[in-house]
GROMACS .gro file of C-alpha atoms in nm:
model
  240
    1UNK     CA    1  -3.427  -0.109   1.818
    2UNK     CA    2  -3.765  -0.273   1.886
    3UNK     CA    3  -4.061  -0.344   1.662
    4UNK     CA    4  -4.390  -0.428   1.832
    5UNK     CA    5  -4.735  -0.552   1.728
    6UNK     CA    6  -4.643  -0.616   1.367
    7UNK     CA    7  -4.886  -0.694   1.090
    8UNK     CA    8  -4.870  -1.059   0.984
    9UNK     CA    9  -4.959  -0.982   0.623
   10UNK     CA   10  -4.693  -1.140   0.401
   11UNK     CA   11  -4.669  -0.819   0.199
   12UNK     CA   12  -4.649  -0.581   0.492
   13UNK     CA   13  -4.474  -0.568   0.827
   14UNK     CA   14  -4.550  -0.245   1.011
   15UNK     CA   15  -4.555  -0.088   1.356
   16UNK     CA   16  -4.901  -0.062   1.507
   17UNK     CA   17  -5.029   0.259   1.666
   18UNK     CA   18  -4.935   0.278   2.035
   19UNK     CA   19  -4.682  -0.002   2.000
   20UNK     CA   20  -4.432  -0.078   2.272
   21UNK     CA   21  -4.633   0.055   2.565
   22UNK     CA   22  -4.622  -0.115   2.903
   23UNK     CA   23  -4.357  -0.278   3.122
   24UNK     CA   24  -4.137  -0.545   2.961
   25UNK     CA   25  -3.934  -0.809   3.142
   26UNK     CA   26  -3.600  -0.878   2.968
   27UNK     CA   27  -3.552  -1.250   3.012
   28UNK     CA   28  -3.241  -1.462   2.948
   29UNK     CA   29  -3.390  -1.809   2.901
   30UNK     CA   30  -3.070  -1.993   2.997
   31UNK     CA   31  -3.061  -1.851   3.349
   32UNK     CA   32  -3.427  -1.791   3.435
   33UNK     CA   33  -3.604  -2.117   3.521
   34UNK     CA   34  -3.496  -2.479   3.469
   35UNK     CA   35  -3.783  -2.728   3.435
   36UNK     CA   36  -3.588  -3.051   3.396
   37UNK     CA   37  -3.289  -3.015   3.630
   38UNK     CA   38  -3.018  -3.007   3.365
   39UNK     CA   39  -2.886  -2.675   3.491
   40UNK     CA   40  -3.007  -2.478   3.187
   41UNK     CA   41  -3.316  -2.261   3.187
   42UNK     CA   42  -3.580  -2.350   2.931
   43UNK     CA   43  -3.914  -2.251   2.780
   44UNK     CA   44  -4.114  -2.485   3.004
   45UNK     CA   45  -3.945  -2.318   3.298
   46UNK     CA   46  -4.072  -1.980   3.182
   47UNK     CA   47  -4.424  -2.124   3.147
   48UNK     CA   48  -4.410  -2.236   3.509
   49UNK     CA   49  -4.327  -1.880   3.620
   50UNK     CA   50  -4.586  -1.687   3.418
   51UNK     CA   51  -4.818  -1.636   3.715
   52UNK     CA   52  -4.525  -1.491   3.909
   53UNK     CA   53  -4.435  -1.263   3.616
   54UNK     CA   54  -4.797  -1.152   3.588
   55UNK     CA   55  -4.806  -1.073   3.961
   56UNK     CA   56  -4.523  -0.822   3.909
   57UNK     CA   57  -4.744  -0.615   3.682
   58UNK     CA   58  -4.542  -0.708   3.375
   59UNK     CA   59  -4.728  -0.653   3.047
   60UNK     CA   60  -4.470  -0.804   2.815
   61UNK     CA   61  -4.170  -1.038   2.797
   62UNK     CA   62  -3.862  -0.978   2.583
   63UNK     CA   63  -3.677  -1.305   2.526
   64UNK     CA   64  -3.307  -1.283   2.452
   65UNK     CA   65  -3.210  -1.501   2.151
   66UNK     CA   66  -3.389  -1.836   2.147
   67UNK     CA   67  -3.252  -1.974   1.818
   68UNK     CA   68  -2.978  -2.242   1.799
   69UNK     CA   69  -2.629  -2.107   1.868
   70UNK     CA   70  -2.285  -2.235   1.968
   71UNK     CA   71  -2.247  -1.954   2.224
   72UNK     CA   72  -2.407  -1.920   2.567
   73UNK     CA   73  -2.562  -1.582   2.481
   74UNK     CA   74  -2.712  -1.680   2.147
   75UNK     CA   75  -2.640  -1.364   1.951
   76UNK     CA   76  -2.457  -1.564   1.683
   77UNK     CA   77  -2.744  -1.754   1.526
   78UNK     CA   78  -2.697  -2.094   1.360
   79UNK     CA   79  -3.054  -2.122   1.228
   80UNK     CA   80  -3.311  -1.841   1.223
   81UNK     CA   81  -3.605  -2.080   1.189
   82UNK     CA   82  -3.554  -2.310   1.489
   83UNK     CA   83  -3.549  -2.319   1.868
   84UNK     CA   84  -3.227  -2.379   2.062
   85UNK     CA   85  -3.265  -2.747   2.163
   86UNK     CA   86  -3.120  -2.664   2.506
   87UNK     CA   87  -3.428  -2.446   2.562
   88UNK     CA   88  -3.686  -2.692   2.432
   89UNK     CA   89  -3.887  -2.749   2.117
   90UNK     CA   90  -4.102  -2.540   1.886
   91UNK     CA   91  -4.404  -2.698   2.057
   92UNK     CA   92  -4.274  -2.568   2.391
   93UNK     CA   93  -4.245  -2.221   2.240
   94UNK     CA   94  -4.597  -2.236   2.095
   95UNK     CA   95  -4.726  -2.339   2.439
   96UNK     CA   96  -4.545  -2.044   2.597
   97UNK     CA   97  -4.705  -1.808   2.344
   98UNK     CA   98  -5.050  -1.952   2.417
   99UNK     CA   99  -5.004  -1.921   2.794
  100UNK     CA  100  -4.883  -1.563   2.758
  101UNK     CA  101  -5.188  -1.472   2.552
  102UNK     CA  102  -5.417  -1.622   2.819
  103UNK     CA  103  -5.267  -1.369   3.060
  104UNK     CA  104  -5.258  -1.079   2.809
  105UNK     CA  105  -4.878  -1.078   2.828
  106UNK     CA  106  -4.707  -0.972   2.506
  107UNK     CA  107  -4.399  -1.163   2.393
  108UNK     CA  108  -4.121  -1.027   2.173
  109UNK     CA  109  -3.797  -1.198   2.074
  110UNK     CA  110  -3.444  -1.078   2.012
  111UNK     CA  111  -3.348  -1.087   1.645
  112UNK     CA  112  -2.977  -1.041   1.555
  113UNK     CA  113  -2.969  -0.925   1.192
  114UNK     CA  114  -2.626  -0.758   1.192
  115UNK     CA  115  -2.444  -1.091   1.182
  116UNK     CA  116  -2.493  -1.466   1.205
  117UNK     CA  117  -2.285  -1.753   1.337
  118UNK     CA  118  -1.994  -1.899   1.142
  119UNK     CA  119  -2.190  -2.225   1.170
  120UNK     CA  120  -2.496  -2.085   0.992
  121UNK     CA  121  -2.551  -2.272   0.664
  122UNK     CA  122  -2.566  -1.940   0.477
  123UNK     CA  123  -2.219  -1.843   0.595
  124UNK     CA  124  -2.078  -2.192   0.541
  125UNK     CA  125  -2.194  -2.171   0.178
  126UNK     CA  126  -2.068  -1.812   0.143
  127UNK     CA  127  -1.708  -1.915   0.212
  128UNK     CA  128  -1.688  -2.045  -0.143
  129UNK     CA  129  -1.633  -1.737  -0.364
  130UNK     CA  130  -1.828  -1.909  -0.642
  131UNK     CA  131  -2.135  -1.977  -0.430
  132UNK     CA  132  -2.443  -1.754  -0.462
  133UNK     CA  133  -2.435  -1.695  -0.086
  134UNK     CA  134  -2.090  -1.534  -0.104
  135UNK     CA  135  -2.256  -1.196  -0.155
  136UNK     CA  136  -2.476  -1.247   0.152
  137UNK     CA  137  -2.181  -1.148   0.372
  138UNK     CA  138  -1.916  -0.876   0.361
  139UNK     CA  139  -1.613  -1.039   0.196
  140UNK     CA  140  -1.304  -0.867   0.058
  141UNK     CA  141  -0.960  -0.961  -0.071
  142UNK     CA  142  -0.636  -0.824   0.074
  143UNK     CA  143  -0.606  -0.586  -0.223
  144UNK     CA  144  -0.925  -0.408  -0.114
  145UNK     CA  145  -0.853  -0.061   0.029
  146UNK     CA  146  -1.069  -0.139   0.333
  147UNK     CA  147  -0.819  -0.400   0.447
  148UNK     CA  148  -0.574  -0.122   0.538
  149UNK     CA  149  -0.818  -0.005   0.804
  150UNK     CA  150  -0.834  -0.336   0.979
  151UNK     CA  151  -0.977  -0.235   1.316
  152UNK     CA  152  -1.343  -0.272   1.409
  153UNK     CA  153  -1.552  -0.027   1.607
  154UNK     CA  154  -1.514  -0.275   1.893
  155UNK     CA  155  -1.135  -0.235   1.891
  156UNK     CA  156  -1.035  -0.577   1.757
  157UNK     CA  157  -0.941  -0.708   1.414
  158UNK     CA  158  -1.227  -0.654   1.167
  159UNK     CA  159  -1.128  -0.861   0.863
  160UNK     CA  160  -1.077  -1.232   0.924
  161UNK     CA  161  -0.909  -1.461   0.673
  162UNK     CA  162  -1.092  -1.777   0.576
  163UNK     CA  163  -0.842  -2.058   0.626
  164UNK     CA  164  -1.015  -2.275   0.364
  165UNK     CA  165  -1.002  -2.003   0.097
  166UNK     CA  166  -0.680  -1.812   0.158
  167UNK     CA  167  -0.687  -1.449   0.052
  168UNK     CA  168  -1.057  -1.405   0.130
  169UNK     CA  169  -1.150  -1.201   0.437
  170UNK     CA  170  -1.490  -1.154   0.603
  171UNK     CA  171  -1.603  -0.873   0.831
  172UNK     CA  172  -1.673  -0.961   1.193
  173UNK     CA  173  -1.727  -0.637   1.379
  174UNK     CA  174  -1.820  -0.800   1.708
  175UNK     CA  175  -1.617  -1.120   1.675
  176UNK     CA  176  -1.460  -1.348   1.416
  177UNK     CA  177  -1.732  -1.597   1.516
  178UNK     CA  178  -1.999  -1.344   1.412
  179UNK     CA  179  -1.965  -1.272   1.037
  180UNK     CA  180  -2.146  -0.958   0.921
  181UNK     CA  181  -2.424  -0.973   0.664
  182UNK     CA  182  -2.419  -0.767   0.345
  183UNK     CA  183  -2.739  -0.570   0.396
  184UNK     CA  184  -2.719  -0.421   0.047
  185UNK     CA  185  -2.803  -0.761  -0.100
  186UNK     CA  186  -3.176  -0.781  -0.190
  187UNK     CA  187  -3.172  -1.156  -0.126
  188UNK     CA  188  -3.056  -1.097   0.232
  189UNK     CA  189  -3.332  -0.842   0.288
  190UNK     CA  190  -3.591  -1.079   0.144
  191UNK     CA  191  -3.467  -1.360   0.370
  192UNK     CA  192  -3.491  -1.137   0.678
  193UNK     CA  193  -3.852  -1.058   0.588
  194UNK     CA  194  -3.924  -1.430   0.562
  195UNK     CA  195  -3.765  -1.483   0.904
  196UNK     CA  196  -3.983  -1.214   1.060
  197UNK     CA  197  -4.298  -1.349   0.896
  198UNK     CA  198  -4.216  -1.700   1.021
  199UNK     CA  199  -4.205  -1.585   1.384
  200UNK     CA  200  -4.501  -1.350   1.349
  201UNK     CA  201  -4.704  -1.639   1.213
  202UNK     CA  202  -4.602  -1.835   1.523
  203UNK     CA  203  -4.761  -1.560   1.730
  204UNK     CA  204  -4.483  -1.334   1.860
  205UNK     CA  205  -4.586  -0.973   1.915
  206UNK     CA  206  -4.271  -0.814   1.779
  207UNK     CA  207  -3.894  -0.804   1.782
  208UNK     CA  208  -3.598  -0.636   1.945
  209UNK     CA  209  -3.327  -0.593   1.680
  210UNK     CA  210  -2.977  -0.634   1.820
  211UNK     CA  211  -2.696  -0.403   1.697
  212UNK     CA  212  -2.943  -0.216   1.474
  213UNK     CA  213  -2.709   0.082   1.448
  214UNK     CA  214  -2.406  -0.120   1.339
  215UNK     CA  215  -2.533  -0.255   1.006
  216UNK     CA  216  -2.368   0.022   0.808
  217UNK     CA  217  -2.069   0.119   1.023
  218UNK     CA  218  -1.829   0.291   0.783
  219UNK     CA  219  -1.534   0.077   0.890
  220UNK     CA  220  -1.674  -0.222   0.696
  221UNK     CA  221  -1.819  -0.035   0.396
  222UNK     CA  222  -1.651   0.060   0.066
  223UNK     CA  223  -1.405   0.349   0.093
  224UNK     CA  224  -1.626   0.586  -0.106
  225UNK     CA  225  -1.913   0.549   0.145
  226UNK     CA  226  -1.966   0.871   0.339
  227UNK     CA  227  -2.291   0.813   0.527
  228UNK     CA  228  -2.372   0.479   0.680
  229UNK     CA  229  -2.643   0.616   0.909
  230UNK     CA  230  -2.885   0.714   0.634
  231UNK     CA  231  -2.839   0.375   0.470
  232UNK     CA  232  -2.918   0.202   0.799
  233UNK     CA  233  -3.232   0.413   0.835
  234UNK     CA  234  -3.345   0.318   0.485
  235UNK     CA  235  -3.280  -0.049   0.560
  236UNK     CA  236  -3.500  -0.043   0.870
  237UNK     CA  237  -3.771   0.151   0.691
  238UNK     CA  238  -3.784  -0.128   0.436
  239UNK     CA  239  -3.794  -0.394   0.706
  240UNK     CA  240  -4.088  -0.238   0.892
   0.00000   0.00000   0.00000
């Protein structure tokens, strides 16, 4: 799911008319262009290739995750408000945005909102059942009826026991290193809106939302839930 040309009004984030038109280049920063010879692609490297990208007739760039992460792919985010230090600094990103705008090249970024990293400070706090962040993620106890259906849509174990708090299990549909958010929590929704506003204020032209259809997969929802799709639709309507 992609959201382009969003309003930067703090009270409204919407899709502009005619959004998403043109040819977009999907770009994995790590493997595209290395500016400093450390073997890892970076934001300065992309800047050095913008004339080449423009020559291809590209009208927009879609950056795969650029936030800090312990994985090579970046889809398990440690901090939604920072740049992966292997890719550069926030100043480097702001320069890239400015150079793109000089060439009328739109720039959107990947935004994984289905799950975070186990290293994210929100999840670290949520491991304590008494912490306010506990409800930010999908936690259950072994007595929960959902535990009996302990297979994710991806074919691996869904519920993962926290070794520090035995008897507490968190959902990780894609991986145990990617704990799933509780999207029913108003605080989580409000935080996601703050994240989007932060990057829109930086100058990005929109987002591509990873795993948008998995937020309400029935396998991780309460047993009485019969329709996860409509709930996912309502979630995204609220976000945009």
